[in-house]
mmCIF file of C-alpha atoms and ligand atoms in Angstrom:
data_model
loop_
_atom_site.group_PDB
_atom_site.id
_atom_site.type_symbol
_atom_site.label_atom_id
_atom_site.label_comp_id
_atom_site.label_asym_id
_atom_site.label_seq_id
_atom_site.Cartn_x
_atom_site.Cartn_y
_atom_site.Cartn_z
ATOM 1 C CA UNK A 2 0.000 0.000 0.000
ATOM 2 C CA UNK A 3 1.031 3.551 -0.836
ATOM 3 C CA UNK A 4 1.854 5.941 2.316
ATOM 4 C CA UNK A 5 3.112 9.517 2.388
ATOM 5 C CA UNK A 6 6.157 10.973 3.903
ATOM 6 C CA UNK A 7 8.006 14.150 4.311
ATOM 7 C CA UNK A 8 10.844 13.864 1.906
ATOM 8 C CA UNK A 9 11.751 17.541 2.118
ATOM 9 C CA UNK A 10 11.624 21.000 4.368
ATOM 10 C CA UNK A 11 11.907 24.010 3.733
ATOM 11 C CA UNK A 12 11.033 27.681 5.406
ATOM 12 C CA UNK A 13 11.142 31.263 4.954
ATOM 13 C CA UNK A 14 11.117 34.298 7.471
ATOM 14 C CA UNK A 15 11.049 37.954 6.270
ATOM 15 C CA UNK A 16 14.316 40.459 7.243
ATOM 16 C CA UNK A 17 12.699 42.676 9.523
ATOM 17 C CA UNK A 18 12.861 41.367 13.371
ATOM 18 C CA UNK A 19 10.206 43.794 15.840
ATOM 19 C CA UNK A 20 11.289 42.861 19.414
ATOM 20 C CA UNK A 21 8.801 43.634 22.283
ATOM 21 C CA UNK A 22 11.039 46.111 23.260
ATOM 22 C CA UNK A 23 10.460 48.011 19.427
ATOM 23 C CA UNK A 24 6.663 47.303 20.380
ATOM 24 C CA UNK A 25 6.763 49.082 24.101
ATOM 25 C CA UNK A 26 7.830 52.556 21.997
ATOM 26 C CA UNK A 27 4.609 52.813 20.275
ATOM 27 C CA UNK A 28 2.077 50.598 22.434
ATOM 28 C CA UNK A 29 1.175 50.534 26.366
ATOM 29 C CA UNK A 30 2.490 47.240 27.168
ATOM 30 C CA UNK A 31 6.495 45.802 28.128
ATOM 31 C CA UNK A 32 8.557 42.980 27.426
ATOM 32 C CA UNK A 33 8.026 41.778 30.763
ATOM 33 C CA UNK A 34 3.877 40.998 29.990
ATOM 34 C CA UNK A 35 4.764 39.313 26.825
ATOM 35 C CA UNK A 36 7.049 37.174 27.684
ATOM 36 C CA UNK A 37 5.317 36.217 30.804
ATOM 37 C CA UNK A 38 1.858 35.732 29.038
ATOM 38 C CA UNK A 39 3.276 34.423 25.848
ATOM 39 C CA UNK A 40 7.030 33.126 25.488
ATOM 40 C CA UNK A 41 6.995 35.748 22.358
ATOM 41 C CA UNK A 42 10.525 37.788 22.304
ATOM 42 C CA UNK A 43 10.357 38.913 18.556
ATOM 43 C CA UNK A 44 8.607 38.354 15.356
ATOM 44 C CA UNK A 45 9.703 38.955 11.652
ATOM 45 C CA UNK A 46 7.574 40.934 9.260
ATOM 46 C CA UNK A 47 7.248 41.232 5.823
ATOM 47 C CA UNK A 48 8.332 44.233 4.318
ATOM 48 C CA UNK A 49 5.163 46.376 2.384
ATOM 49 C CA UNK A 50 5.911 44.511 -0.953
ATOM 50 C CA UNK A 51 6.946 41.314 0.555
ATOM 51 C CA UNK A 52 3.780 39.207 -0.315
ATOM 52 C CA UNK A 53 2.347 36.132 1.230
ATOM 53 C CA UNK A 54 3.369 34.231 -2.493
ATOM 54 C CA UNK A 55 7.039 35.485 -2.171
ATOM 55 C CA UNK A 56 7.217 33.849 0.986
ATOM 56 C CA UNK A 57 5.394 30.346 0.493
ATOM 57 C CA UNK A 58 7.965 30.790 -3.107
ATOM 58 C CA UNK A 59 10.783 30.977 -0.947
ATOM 59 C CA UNK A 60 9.877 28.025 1.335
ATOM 60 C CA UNK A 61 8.726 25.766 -1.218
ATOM 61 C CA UNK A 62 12.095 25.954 -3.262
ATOM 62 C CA UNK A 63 13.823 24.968 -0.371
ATOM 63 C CA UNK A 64 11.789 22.425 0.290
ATOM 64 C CA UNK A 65 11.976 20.715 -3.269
ATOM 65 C CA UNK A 66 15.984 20.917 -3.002
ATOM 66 C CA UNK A 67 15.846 19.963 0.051
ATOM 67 C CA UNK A 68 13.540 16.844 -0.704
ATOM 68 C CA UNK A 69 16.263 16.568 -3.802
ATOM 69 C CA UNK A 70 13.482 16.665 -6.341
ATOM 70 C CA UNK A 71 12.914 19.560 -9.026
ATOM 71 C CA UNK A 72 9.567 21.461 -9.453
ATOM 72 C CA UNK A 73 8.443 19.473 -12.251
ATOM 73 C CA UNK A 74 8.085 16.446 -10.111
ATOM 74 C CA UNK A 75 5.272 18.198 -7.915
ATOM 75 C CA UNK A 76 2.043 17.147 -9.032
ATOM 76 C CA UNK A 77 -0.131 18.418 -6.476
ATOM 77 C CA UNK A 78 0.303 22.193 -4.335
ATOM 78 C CA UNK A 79 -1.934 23.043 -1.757
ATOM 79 C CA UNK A 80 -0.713 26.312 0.668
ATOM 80 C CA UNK A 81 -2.558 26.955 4.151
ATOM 81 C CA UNK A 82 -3.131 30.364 4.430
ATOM 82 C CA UNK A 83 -5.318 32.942 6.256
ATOM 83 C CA UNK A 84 -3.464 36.078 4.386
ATOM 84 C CA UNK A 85 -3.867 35.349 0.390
ATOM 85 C CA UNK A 86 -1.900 37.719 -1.756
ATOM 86 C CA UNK A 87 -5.350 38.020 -3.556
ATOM 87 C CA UNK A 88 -8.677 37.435 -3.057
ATOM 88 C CA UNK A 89 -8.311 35.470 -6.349
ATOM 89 C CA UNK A 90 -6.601 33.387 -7.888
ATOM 90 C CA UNK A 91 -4.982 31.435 -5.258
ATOM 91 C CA UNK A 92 -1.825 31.490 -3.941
ATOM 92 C CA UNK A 93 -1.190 28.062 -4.720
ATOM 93 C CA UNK A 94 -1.697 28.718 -8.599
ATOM 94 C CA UNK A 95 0.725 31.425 -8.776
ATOM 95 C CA UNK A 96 2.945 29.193 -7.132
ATOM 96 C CA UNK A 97 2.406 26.610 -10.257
ATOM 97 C CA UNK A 98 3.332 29.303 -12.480
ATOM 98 C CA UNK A 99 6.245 30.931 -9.994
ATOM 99 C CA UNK A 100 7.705 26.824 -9.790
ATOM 100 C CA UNK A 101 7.005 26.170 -13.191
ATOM 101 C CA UNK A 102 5.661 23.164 -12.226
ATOM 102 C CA UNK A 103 3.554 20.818 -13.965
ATOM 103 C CA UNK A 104 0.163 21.228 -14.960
ATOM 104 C CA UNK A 105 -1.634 19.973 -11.696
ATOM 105 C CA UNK A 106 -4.048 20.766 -9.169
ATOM 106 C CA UNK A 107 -3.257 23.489 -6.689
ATOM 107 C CA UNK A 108 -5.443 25.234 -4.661
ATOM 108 C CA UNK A 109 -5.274 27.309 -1.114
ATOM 109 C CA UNK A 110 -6.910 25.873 2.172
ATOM 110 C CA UNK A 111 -8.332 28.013 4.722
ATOM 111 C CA UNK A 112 -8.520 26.812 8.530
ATOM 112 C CA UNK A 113 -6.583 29.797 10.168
ATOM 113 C CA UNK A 114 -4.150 28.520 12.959
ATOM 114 C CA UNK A 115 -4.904 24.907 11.932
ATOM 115 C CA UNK A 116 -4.255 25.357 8.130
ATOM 116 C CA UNK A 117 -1.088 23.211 7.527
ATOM 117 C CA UNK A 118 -2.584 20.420 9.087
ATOM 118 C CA UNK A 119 -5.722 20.617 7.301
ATOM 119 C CA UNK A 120 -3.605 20.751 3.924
ATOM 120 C CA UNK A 121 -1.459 18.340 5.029
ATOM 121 C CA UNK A 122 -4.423 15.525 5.860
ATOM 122 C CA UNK A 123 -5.698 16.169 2.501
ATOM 123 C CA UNK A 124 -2.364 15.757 0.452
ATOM 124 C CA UNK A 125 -1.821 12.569 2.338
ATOM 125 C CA UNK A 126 -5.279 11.229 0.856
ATOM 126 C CA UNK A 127 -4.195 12.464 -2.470
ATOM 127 C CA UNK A 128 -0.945 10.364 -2.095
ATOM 128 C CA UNK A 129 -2.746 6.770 -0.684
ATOM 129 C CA UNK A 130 -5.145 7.070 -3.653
ATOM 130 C CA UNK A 131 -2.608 7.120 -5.847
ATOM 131 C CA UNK A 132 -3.406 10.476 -7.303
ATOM 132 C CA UNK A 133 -0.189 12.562 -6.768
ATOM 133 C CA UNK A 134 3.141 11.743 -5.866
ATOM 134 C CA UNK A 135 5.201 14.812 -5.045
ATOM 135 C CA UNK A 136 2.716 17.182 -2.988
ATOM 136 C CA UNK A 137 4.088 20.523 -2.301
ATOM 137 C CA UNK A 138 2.226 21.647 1.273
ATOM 138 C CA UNK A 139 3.197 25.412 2.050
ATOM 139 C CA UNK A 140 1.321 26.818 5.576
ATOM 140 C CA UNK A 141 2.326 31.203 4.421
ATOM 141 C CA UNK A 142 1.214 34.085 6.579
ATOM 142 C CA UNK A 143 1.185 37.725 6.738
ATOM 143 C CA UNK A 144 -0.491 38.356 9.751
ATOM 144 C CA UNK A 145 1.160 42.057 10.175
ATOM 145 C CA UNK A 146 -1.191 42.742 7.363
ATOM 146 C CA UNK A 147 -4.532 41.938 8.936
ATOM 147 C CA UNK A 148 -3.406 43.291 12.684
ATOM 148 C CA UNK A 149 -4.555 46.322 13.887
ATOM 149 C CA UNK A 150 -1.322 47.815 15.223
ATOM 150 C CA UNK A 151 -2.413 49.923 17.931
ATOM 151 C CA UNK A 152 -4.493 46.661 19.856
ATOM 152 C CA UNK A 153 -2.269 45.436 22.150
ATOM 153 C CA UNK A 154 -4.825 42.227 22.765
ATOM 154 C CA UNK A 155 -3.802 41.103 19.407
ATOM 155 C CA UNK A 156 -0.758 42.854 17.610
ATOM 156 C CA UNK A 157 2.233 41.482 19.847
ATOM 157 C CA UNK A 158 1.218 37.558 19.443
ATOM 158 C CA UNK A 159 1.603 37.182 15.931
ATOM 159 C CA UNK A 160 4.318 37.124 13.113
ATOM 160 C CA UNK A 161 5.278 36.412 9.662
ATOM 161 C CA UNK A 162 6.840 33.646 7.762
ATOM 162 C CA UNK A 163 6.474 30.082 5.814
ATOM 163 C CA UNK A 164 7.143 26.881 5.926
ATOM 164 C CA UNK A 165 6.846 24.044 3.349
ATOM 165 C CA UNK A 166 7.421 19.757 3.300
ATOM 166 C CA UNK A 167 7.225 17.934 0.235
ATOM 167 C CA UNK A 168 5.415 14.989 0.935
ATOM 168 C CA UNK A 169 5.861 12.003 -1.312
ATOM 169 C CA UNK A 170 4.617 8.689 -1.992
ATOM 170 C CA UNK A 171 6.372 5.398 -0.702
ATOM 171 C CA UNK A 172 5.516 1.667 -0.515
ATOM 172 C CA UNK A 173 8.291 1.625 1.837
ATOM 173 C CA UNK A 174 8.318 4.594 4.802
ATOM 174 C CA UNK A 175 5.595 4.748 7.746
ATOM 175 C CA UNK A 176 5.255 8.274 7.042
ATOM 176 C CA UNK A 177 1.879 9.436 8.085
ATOM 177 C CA UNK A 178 0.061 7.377 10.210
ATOM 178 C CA UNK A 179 -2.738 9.392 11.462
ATOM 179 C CA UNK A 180 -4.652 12.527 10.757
ATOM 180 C CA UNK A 181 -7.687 14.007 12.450
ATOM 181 C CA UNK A 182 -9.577 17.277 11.380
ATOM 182 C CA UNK A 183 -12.290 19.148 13.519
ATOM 183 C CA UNK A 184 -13.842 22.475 13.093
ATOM 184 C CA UNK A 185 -17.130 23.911 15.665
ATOM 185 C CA UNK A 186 -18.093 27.129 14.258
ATOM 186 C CA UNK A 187 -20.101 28.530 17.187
ATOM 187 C CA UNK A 188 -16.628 30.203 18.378
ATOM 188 C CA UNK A 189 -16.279 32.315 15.839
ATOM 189 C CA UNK A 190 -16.505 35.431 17.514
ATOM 190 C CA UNK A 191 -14.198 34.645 19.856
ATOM 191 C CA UNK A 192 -11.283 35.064 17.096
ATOM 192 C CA UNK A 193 -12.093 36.487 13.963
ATOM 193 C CA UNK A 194 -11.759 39.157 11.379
ATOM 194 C CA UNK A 195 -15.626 40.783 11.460
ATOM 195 C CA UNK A 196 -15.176 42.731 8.229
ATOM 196 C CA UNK A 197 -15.106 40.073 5.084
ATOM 197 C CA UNK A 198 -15.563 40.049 1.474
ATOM 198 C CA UNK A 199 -19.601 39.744 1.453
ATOM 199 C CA UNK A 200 -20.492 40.266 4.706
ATOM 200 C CA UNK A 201 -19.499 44.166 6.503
ATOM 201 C CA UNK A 202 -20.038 44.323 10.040
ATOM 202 C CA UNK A 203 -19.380 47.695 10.373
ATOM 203 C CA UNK A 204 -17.678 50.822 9.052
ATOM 204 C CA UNK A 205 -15.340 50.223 11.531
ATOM 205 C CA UNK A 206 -11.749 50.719 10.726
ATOM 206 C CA UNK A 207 -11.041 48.021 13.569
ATOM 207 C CA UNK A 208 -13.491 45.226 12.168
ATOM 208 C CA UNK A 209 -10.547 44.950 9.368
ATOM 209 C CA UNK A 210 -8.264 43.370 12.001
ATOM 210 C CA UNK A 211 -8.139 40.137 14.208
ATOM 211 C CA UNK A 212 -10.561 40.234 16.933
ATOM 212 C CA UNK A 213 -9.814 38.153 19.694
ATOM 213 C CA UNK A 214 -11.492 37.622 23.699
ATOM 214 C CA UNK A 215 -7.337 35.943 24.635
ATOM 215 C CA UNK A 216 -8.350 34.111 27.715
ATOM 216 C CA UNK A 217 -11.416 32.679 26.142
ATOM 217 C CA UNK A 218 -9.416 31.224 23.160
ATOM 218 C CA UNK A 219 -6.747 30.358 25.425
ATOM 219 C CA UNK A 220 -9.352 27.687 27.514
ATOM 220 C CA UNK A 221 -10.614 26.154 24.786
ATOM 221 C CA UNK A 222 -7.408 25.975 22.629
ATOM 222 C CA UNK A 223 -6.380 23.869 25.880
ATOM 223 C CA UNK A 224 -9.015 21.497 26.467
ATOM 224 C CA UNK A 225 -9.581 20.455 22.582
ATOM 225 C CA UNK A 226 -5.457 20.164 22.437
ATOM 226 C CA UNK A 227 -5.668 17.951 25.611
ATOM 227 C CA UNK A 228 -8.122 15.357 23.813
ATOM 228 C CA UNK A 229 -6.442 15.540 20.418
ATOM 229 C CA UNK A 230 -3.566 13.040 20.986
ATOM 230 C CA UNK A 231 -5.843 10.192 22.090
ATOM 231 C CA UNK A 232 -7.749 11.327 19.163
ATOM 232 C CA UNK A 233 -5.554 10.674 16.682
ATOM 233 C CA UNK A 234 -3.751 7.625 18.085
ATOM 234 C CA UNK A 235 -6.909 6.208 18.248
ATOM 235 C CA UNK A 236 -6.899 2.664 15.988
ATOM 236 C CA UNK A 237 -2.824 2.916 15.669
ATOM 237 C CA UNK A 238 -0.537 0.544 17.591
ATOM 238 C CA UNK A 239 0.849 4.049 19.407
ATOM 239 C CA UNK A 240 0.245 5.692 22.644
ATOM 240 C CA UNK A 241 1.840 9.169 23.638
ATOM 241 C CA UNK A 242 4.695 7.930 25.462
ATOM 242 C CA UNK A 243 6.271 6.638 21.961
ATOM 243 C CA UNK A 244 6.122 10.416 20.770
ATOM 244 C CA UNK A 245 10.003 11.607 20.308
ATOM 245 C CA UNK A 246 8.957 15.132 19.179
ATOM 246 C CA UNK A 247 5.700 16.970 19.547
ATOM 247 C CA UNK A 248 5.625 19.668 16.944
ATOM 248 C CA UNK A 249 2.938 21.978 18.099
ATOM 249 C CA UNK A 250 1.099 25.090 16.609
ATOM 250 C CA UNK A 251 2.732 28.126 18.343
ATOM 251 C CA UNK A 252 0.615 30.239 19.426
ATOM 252 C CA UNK A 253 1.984 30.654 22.977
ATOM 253 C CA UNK A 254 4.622 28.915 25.148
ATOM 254 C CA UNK A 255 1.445 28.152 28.190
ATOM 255 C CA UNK A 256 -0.582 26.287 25.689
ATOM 256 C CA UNK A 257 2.731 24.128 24.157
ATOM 257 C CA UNK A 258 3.294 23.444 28.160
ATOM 258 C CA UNK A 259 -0.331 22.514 28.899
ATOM 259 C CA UNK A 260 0.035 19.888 26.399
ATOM 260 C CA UNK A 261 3.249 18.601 26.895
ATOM 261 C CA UNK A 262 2.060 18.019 30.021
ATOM 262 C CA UNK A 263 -1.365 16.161 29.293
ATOM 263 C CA UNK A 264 1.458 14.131 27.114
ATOM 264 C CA UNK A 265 3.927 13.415 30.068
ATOM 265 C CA UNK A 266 6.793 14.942 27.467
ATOM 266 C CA UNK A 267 9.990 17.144 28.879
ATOM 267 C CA UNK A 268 10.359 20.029 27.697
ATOM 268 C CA UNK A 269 13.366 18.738 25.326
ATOM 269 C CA UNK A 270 11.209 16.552 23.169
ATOM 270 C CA UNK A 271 8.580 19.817 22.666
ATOM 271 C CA UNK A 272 10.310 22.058 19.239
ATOM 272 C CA UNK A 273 9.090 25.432 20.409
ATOM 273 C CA UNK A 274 10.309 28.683 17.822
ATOM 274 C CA UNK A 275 7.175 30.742 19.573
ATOM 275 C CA UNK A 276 9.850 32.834 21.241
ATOM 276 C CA UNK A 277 11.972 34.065 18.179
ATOM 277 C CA UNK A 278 8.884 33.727 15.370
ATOM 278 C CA UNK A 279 5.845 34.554 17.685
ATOM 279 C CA UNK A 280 2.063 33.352 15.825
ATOM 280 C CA UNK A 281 2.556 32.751 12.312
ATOM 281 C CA UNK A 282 -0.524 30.938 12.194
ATOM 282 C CA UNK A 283 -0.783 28.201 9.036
ATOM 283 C CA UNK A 284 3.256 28.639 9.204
ATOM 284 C CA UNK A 285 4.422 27.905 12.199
ATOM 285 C CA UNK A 286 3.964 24.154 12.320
ATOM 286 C CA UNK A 287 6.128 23.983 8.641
ATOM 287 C CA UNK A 288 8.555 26.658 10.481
ATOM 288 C CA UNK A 289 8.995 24.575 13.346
ATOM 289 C CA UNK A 290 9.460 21.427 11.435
ATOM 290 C CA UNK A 291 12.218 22.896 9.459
ATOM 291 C CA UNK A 292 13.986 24.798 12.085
ATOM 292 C CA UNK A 293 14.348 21.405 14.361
ATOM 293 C CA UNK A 294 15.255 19.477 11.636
ATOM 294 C CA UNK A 295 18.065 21.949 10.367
ATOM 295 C CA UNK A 296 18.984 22.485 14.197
ATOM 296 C CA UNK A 297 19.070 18.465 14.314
ATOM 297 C CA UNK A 298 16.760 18.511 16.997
ATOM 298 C CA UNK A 299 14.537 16.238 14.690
ATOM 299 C CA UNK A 300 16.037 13.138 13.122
ATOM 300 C CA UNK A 301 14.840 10.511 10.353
ATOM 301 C CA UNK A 302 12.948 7.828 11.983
ATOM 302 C CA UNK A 303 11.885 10.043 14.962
ATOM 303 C CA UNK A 304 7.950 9.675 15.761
ATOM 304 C CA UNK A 305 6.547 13.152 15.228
ATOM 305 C CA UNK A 306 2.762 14.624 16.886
ATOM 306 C CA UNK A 307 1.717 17.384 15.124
ATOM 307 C CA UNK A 308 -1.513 19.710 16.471
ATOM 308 C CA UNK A 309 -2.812 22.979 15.906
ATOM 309 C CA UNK A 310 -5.595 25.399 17.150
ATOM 310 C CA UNK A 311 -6.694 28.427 15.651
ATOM 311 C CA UNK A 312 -9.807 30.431 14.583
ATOM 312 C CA UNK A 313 -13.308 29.121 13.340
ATOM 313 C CA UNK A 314 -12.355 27.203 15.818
ATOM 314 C CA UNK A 315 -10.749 24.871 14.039
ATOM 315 C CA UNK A 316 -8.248 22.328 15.179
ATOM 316 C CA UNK A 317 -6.276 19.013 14.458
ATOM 317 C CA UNK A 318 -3.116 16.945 15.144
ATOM 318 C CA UNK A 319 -1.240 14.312 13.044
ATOM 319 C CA UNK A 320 0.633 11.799 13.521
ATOM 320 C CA UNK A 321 4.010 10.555 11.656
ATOM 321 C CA UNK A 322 7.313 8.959 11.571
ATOM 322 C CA UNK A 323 9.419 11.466 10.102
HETATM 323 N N1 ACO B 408 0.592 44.338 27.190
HETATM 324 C C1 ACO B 408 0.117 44.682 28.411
HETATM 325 N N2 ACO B 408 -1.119 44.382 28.819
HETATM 326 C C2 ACO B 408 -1.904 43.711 27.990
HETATM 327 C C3 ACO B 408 -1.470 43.314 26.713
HETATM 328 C C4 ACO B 408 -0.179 43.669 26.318
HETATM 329 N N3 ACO B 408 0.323 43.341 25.110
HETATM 330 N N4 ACO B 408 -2.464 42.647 26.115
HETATM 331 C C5 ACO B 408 -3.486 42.616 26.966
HETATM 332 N N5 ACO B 408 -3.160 43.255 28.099
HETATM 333 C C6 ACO B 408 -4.000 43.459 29.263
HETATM 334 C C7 ACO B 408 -5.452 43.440 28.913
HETATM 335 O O1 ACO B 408 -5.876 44.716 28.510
HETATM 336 C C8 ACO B 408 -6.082 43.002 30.206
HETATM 337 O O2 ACO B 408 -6.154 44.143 31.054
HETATM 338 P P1 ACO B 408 -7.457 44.414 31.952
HETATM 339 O O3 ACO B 408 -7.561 43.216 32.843
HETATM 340 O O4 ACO B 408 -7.117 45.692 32.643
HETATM 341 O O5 ACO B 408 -8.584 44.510 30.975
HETATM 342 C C9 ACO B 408 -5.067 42.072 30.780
HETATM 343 O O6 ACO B 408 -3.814 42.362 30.142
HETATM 344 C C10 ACO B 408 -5.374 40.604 30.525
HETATM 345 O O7 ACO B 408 -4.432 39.906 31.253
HETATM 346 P P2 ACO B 408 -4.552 38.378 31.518
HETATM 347 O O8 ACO B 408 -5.945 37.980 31.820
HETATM 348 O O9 ACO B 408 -3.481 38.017 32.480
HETATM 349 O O10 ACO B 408 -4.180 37.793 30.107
HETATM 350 P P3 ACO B 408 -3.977 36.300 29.763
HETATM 351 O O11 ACO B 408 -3.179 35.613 30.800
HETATM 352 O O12 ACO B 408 -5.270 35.696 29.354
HETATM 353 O O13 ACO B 408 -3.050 36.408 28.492
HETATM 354 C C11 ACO B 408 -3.195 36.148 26.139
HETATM 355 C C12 ACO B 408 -3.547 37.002 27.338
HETATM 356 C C13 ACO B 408 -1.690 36.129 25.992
HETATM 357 C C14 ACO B 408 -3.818 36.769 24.910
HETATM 358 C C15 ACO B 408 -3.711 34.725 26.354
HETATM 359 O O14 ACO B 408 -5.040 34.742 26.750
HETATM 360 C C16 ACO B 408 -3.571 33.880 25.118
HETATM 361 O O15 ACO B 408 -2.492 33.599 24.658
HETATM 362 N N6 ACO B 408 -4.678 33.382 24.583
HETATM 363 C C17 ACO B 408 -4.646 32.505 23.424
HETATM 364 C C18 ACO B 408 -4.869 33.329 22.264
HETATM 365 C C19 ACO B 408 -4.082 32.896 21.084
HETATM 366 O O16 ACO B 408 -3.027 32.326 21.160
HETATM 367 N N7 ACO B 408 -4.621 33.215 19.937
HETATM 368 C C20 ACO B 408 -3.959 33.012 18.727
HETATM 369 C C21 ACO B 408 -4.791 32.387 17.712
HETATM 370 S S1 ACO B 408 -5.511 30.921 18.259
HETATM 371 C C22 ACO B 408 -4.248 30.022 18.462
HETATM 372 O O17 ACO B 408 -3.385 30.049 17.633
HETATM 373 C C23 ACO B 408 -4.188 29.240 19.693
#
């Protein structure tokens, strides 16, 4: 039987570093709260004509070389994002053209926080029915653009950035062994951007921005992440304590603990960037991933849990041997 694996990584974060300290000029709050709340230090931030495509471009090559493939063996691109360059077309087709891929399908998934798992559950379907063989999975962000920068609630949490994996089709590798996808819309006022394409809440400069209630998100976020890993090793000969890395959404360094403790896992099996990279949202799993691997934190053959949390609300884990 076909599987998928992660052949290749790959990730991208803008030039322009805004410490908490840069932040504490212009906005009433201090290094001190952030860290203390959050684990966030810094973020990066695209530059005005730095696009969410010239990041998830950036990432993706990477990835391919890294996966030692070329882009005309990607037959399938799917890129988790919140933050589209355009309304249309999708991000993922200009990254056909950008690649110069093949002809194949490529579209853009939407699940905020949770994105990159969402995409990557559906490329791995793709895959074991034999209907790709190189997917390109890109989780790109540019959440600077859709902050309102004088909310301190919301502005200091998030970042820029991309990641990317090519996963690939083997008869031979474990690769993905689990995936598990929920989504409960009755949240969604809890974290959300009012103001959309069809629907105008109000005139409202601020209902173009994130919205967020913090400690509201931050309870749920918590007690749906707690579930998710008996969720997903549900039906597979695993349990948590065979987990060597858990490669979590970061959002904020309290949530990664509450898990890793729900998962009896140290602190040095947990790959947390939320200090130097802050929310990326659909990114930061991909960011992560690549960032441990390069840092050989993560190794082939180590068993990796994957989960993320974010707005709709939407959330999921995965399960792999890397
Ligand atoms: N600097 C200083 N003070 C601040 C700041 C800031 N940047 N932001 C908020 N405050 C103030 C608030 O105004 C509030 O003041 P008030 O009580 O006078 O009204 C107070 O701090 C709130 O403090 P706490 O209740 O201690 O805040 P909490 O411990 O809940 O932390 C936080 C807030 C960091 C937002 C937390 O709730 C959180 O991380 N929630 C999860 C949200 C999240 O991660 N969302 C991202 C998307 S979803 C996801 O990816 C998980």
């Amino acid at each position: 039987t076909t599987r998928s694996y992660i052949q290749g990584t790959g990730s991208y974060l803008p030039k322009t570093i805004v410490t908490n300290e840069d932040l504490s000029k212009t906005l009433d709050t201090s290094d001190e709260w952030i860290v203390s709340r959050t684990g966030i230090s810094q973020r990066h931030i695209a530059g005005d004509n730095e696009s969410t495509s010239d990041m998830a471009e950036h990432a993706a090559r990477l990835a391919i070389a890294d996966a030692g493939l070329t882009p005309d063996a990607i037959d399938l691109i799917i890129v988790a994002t919140t933050t589209p360059t355009h309304i249309f077309p999708s991000c993922a087709s200009g990254l056909q053209k950008r690649l110069g891929t093949q002809v194949c399908p490529a579209f853009d998934v939407q699940a905020v926080c949770s994105g990159f798992i969402y995409a990557l559950d559906i490329a791995d379907k793709y895959i074991k029915t034999n209907q790709a063989k190189h997917a390109l999975v890109v989780g790109s962000e540019t959440m600077s653009k859709i902050l309102n920068w004088s909310d301190r609630n919301t502005c200091v949490l998030f970042g820029d950035g991309a990641g990317a994996v090519v996963l690939s089709a083997s008869e031979s590798e474990e690769g993905l062994i689990s995936s598990k996808l929920y989504a409960d819309g009755a949240f969604k006022e809890l974290l959300w951007v009012p103001n959309g394409v069809s629907y105008q809440h109000s005139d409202e400069r601020i209902d173009d921005y994130i919205q967020m209630s913090g400690s509201e998100v931050f309870k749920v976020a918590v007690s749906k992440l707690r579930d998710l890993v008996e969720q997903v090793t549900a039906g597979t000969d695993y349990g948590s304590h065979q987990i060597d890395k858990l490669v979590p959404h970061q959002a904020n360094i309290r949530i990664i603990k509450a898990v890793a403790e729900k998962l009896h896992l140290p602190m040095e099996k947990v790959v947390s960037t939320v200090a130097l990279h802050a929310n990326t949202s659909a990114a930061s799993i991909p960011l992560a991933l690549d960032c441990a691997v390069k840092a050989k934190q993560i190794k082939r053959g180590d068993l990796l849990f994957m989960e993320a949390f974010g707005g709709g609300f939407t959330w999921g884990g995965a399960l792999l041997r890397f």
